[in-house]
Short mmCIF file of C-alpha atoms in Angstrom, two decimals:
data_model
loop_
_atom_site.label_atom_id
_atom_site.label_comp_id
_atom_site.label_asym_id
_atom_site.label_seq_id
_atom_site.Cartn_x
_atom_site.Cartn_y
_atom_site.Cartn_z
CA UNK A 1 -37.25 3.37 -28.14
CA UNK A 2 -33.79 2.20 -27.94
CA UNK A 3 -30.81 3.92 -29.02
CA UNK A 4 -27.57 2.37 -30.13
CA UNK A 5 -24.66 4.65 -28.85
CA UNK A 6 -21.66 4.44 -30.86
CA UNK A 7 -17.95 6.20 -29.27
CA UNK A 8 -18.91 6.36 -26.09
CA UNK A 9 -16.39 6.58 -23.27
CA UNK A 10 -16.11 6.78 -19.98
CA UNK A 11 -15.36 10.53 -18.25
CA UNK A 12 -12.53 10.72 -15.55
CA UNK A 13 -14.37 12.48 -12.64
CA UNK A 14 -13.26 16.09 -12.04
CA UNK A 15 -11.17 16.24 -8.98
CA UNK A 16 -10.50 12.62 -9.02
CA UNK A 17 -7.07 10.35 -8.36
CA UNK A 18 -5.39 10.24 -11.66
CA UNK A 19 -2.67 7.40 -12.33
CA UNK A 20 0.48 8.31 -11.70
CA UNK A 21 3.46 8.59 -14.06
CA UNK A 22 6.07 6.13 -14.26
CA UNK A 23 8.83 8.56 -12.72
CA UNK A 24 5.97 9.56 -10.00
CA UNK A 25 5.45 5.93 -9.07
CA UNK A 26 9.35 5.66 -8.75
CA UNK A 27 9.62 8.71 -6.61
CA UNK A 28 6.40 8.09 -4.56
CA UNK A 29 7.98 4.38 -3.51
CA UNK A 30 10.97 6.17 -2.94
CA UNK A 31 9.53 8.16 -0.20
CA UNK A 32 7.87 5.67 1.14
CA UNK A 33 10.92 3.03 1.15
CA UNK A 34 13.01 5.72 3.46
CA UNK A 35 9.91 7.19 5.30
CA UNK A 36 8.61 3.46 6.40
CA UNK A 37 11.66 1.87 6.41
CA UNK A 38 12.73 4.07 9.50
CA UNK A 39 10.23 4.19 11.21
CA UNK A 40 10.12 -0.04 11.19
CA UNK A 41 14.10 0.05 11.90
CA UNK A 42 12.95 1.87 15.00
CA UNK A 43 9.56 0.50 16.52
CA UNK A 44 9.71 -2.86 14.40
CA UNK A 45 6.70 -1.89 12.75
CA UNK A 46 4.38 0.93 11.13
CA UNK A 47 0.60 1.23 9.73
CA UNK A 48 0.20 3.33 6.74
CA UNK A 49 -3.37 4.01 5.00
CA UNK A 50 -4.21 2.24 1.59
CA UNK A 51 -7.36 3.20 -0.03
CA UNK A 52 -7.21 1.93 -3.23
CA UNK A 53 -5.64 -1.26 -5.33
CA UNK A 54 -2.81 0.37 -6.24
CA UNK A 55 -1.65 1.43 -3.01
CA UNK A 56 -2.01 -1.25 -1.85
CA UNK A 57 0.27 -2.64 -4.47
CA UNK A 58 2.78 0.10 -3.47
CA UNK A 59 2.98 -0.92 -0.25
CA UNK A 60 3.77 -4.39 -1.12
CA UNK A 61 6.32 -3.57 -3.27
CA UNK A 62 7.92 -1.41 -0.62
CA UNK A 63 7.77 -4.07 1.66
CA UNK A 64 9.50 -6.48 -0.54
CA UNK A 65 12.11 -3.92 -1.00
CA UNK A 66 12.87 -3.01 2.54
CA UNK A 67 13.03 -7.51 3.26
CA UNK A 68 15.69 -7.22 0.43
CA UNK A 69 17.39 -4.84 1.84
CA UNK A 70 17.77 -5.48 5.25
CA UNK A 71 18.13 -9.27 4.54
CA UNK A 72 15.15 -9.80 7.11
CA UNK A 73 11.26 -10.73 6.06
CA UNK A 74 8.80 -7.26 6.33
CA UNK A 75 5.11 -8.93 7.14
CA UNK A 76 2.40 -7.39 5.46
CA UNK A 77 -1.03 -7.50 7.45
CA UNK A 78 -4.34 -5.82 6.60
CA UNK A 79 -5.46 -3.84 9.94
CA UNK A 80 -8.86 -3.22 7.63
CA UNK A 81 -10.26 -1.95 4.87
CA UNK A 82 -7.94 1.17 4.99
CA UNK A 83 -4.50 0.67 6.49
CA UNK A 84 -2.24 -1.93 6.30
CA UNK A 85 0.55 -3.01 8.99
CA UNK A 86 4.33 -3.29 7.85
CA UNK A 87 6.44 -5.38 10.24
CA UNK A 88 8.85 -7.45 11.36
CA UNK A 89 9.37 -10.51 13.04
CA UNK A 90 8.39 -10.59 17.21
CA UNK A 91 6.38 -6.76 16.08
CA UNK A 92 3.00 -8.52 14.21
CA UNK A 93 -0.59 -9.19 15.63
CA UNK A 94 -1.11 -11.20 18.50
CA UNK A 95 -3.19 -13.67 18.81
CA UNK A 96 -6.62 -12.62 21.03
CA UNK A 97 -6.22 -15.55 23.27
CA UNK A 98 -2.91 -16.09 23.98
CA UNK A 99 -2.09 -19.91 25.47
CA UNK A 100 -1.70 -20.02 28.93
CA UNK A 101 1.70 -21.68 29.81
#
């Protein structure tokens, strides 16, 4: 028997993320533009955990913030599937077999 369903949406999960605000968003990049930004002006370079999309997004923007800033380029680099790598120049990935001189 098949059954035509008519209204039917989709439930947010209880205890689930929930989109943030506008004004949230602001503040949350906020945070993250001094807190990151600081700890790159003094190690050249910091990991910070994205798990989803949109955090992911949020760290880009953050990064593009801090390059116009400081007038330098902030590298983005995905360390995996959870963390990404702000940096700056001489501070990203090297290679796994360096060339001998």
């Amino acid at each position: 028997m098949i059954r035509d369903l008519y209204n039917v949406r989709v439930q947010p999960r209880e205890g689930g993320p929930t989109p943030l605000t506008e004004e949230e968003e602001q503040r949350a990049r906020a945070v993250l533009f001094g807190d990151l930004g600081n700890v790159i002006a003094e190690r050249g370079w910091v990991r910070f955990p994205a798990y989803s999309p949109e955090e992911r997004r949020r760290l880009v923007d953050v990064a593009q913030r801090l390059s116009a800033h400081w007038g330098q380029q902030v590298f983005i680099e995905a360390e995996d599937q959870c963390a990404l790598k702000l940096y700056l120049a001489g501070h990203g990935s090297q290679p796994a077999n360096p060339l001998l001189p």
